[in-house]
PDB file of C-alpha atoms in Angstrom:
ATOM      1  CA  UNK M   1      10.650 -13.674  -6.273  1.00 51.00           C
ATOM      2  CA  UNK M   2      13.773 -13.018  -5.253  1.00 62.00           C
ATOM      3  CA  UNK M   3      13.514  -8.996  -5.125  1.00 79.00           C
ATOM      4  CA  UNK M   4      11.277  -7.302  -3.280  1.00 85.00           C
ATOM      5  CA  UNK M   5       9.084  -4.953  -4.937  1.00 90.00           C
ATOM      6  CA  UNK M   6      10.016  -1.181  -4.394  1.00 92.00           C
ATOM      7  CA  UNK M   7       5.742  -0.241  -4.059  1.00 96.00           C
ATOM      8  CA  UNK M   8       6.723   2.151  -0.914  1.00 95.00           C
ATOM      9  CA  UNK M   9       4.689   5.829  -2.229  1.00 94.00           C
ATOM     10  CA  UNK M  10       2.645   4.019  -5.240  1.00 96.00           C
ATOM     11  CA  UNK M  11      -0.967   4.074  -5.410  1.00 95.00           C
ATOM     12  CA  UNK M  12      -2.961   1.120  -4.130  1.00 95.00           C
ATOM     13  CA  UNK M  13      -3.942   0.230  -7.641  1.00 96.00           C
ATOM     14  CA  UNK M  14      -0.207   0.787  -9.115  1.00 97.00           C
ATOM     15  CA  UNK M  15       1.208  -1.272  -5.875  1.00 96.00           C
ATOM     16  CA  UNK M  16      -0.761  -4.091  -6.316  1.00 96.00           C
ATOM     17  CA  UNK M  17      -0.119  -4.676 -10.177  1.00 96.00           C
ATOM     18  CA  UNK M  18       3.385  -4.725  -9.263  1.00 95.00           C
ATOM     19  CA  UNK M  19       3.211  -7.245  -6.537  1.00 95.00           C
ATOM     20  CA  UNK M  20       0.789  -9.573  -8.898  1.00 94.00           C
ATOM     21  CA  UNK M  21       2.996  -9.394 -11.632  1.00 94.00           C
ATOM     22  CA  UNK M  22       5.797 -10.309  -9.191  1.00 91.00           C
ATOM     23  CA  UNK M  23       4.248 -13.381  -7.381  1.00 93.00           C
ATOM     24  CA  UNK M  24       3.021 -11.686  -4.435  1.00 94.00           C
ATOM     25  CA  UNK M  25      -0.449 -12.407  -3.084  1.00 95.00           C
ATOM     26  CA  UNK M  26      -1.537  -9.708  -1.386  1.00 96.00           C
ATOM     27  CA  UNK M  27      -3.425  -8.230   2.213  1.00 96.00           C
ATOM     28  CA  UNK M  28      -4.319  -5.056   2.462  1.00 96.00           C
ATOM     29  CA  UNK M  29      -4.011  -3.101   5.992  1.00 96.00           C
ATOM     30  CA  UNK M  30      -5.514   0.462   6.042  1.00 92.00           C
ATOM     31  CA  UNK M  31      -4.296   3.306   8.378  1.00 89.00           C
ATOM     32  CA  UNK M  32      -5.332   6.652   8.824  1.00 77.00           C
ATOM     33  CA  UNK M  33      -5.289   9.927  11.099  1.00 71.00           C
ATOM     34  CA  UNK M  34      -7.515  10.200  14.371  1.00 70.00           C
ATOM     35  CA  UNK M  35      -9.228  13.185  12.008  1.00 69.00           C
ATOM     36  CA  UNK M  36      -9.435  11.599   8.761  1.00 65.00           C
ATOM     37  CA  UNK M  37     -11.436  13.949   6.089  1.00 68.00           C
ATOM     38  CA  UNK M  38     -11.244  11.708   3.343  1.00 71.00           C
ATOM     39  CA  UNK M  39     -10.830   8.373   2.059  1.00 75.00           C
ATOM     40  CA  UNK M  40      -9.564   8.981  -1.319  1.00 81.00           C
ATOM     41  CA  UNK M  41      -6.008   8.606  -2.749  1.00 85.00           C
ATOM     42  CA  UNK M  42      -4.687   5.287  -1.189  1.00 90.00           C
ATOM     43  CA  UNK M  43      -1.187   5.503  -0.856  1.00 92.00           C
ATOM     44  CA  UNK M  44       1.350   1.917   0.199  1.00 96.00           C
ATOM     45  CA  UNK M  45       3.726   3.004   3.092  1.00 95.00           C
ATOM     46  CA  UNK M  46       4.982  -0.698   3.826  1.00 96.00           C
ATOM     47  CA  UNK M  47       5.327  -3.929   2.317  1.00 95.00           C
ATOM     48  CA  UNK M  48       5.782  -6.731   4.762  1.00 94.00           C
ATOM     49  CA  UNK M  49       6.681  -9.977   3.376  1.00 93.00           C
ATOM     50  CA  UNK M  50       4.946 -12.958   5.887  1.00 94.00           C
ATOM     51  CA  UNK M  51       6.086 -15.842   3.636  1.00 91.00           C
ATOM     52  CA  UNK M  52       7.423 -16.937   0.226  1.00 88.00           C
ATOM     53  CA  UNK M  53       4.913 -16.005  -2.101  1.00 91.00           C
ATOM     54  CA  UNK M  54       2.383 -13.235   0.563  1.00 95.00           C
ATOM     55  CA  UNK M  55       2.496  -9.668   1.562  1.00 95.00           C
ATOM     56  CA  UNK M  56       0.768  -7.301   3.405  1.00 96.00           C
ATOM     57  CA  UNK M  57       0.750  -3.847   2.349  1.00 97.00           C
ATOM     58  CA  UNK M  58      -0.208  -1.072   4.391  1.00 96.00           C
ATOM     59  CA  UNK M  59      -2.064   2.301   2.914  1.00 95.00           C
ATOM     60  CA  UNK M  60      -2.836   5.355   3.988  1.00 91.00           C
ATOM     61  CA  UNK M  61      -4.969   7.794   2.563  1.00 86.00           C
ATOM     62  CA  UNK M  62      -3.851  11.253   1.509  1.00 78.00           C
ATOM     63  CA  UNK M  63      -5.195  13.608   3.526  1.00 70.00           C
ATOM     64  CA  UNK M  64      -4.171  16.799   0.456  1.00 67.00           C
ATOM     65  CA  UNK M  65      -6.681  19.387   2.323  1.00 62.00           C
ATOM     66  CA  UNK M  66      -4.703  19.648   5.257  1.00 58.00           C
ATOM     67  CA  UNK M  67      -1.400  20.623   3.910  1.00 56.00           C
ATOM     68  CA  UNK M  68       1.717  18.680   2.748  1.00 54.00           C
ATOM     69  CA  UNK M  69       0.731  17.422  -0.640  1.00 52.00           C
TER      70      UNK M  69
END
C-alpha cells in the first residue's frame, strides 16, 4: 500500500473495488444537501487514510435533477 488510491469522482461500487483490491478496509461516511431529492448515484469525494491498512471514504449522492450533471 504504498499509493493511495485515486477513487476521488468514482462510484461507490467502482471506489470500493479499488480500495479492496489495494489493501484498504473500508468506512463509509455519507453526505448530502439540506434538500436532498434523491439517494441514488453515490459518488466518493474523499478518501481519508486513519491507519496502515483503513480508510474512510466519504459519498455524496448526485443530486442530477437540480442542475450541474
Amino acid at each position: 500500500m504504498d499509493q493511495l488510491p485515486d477513487i476521488i469522482g468514482y462510484p461507490l461500487a467502482e471506489a470500493l473495488q479499488i480500495c479492496e483490491s489495494s489493501g484498504y478496509e473500508i468506512e463509509i461516511v455519507v453526505t448530502r444537501p439540506v434538500k436532498a431529492t434523491t439517494e441514488e448515484n453515490p459518488r466518493v469525494v474523499r478518501f481519508n487514510v486513519v491507519s496502515t491498512n483503513k480508510g474512510v471514504v466519504t459519498v455524496a449522492f448526485e443530486d442530477i435533477v437540480r442542475g450541474g450533471g
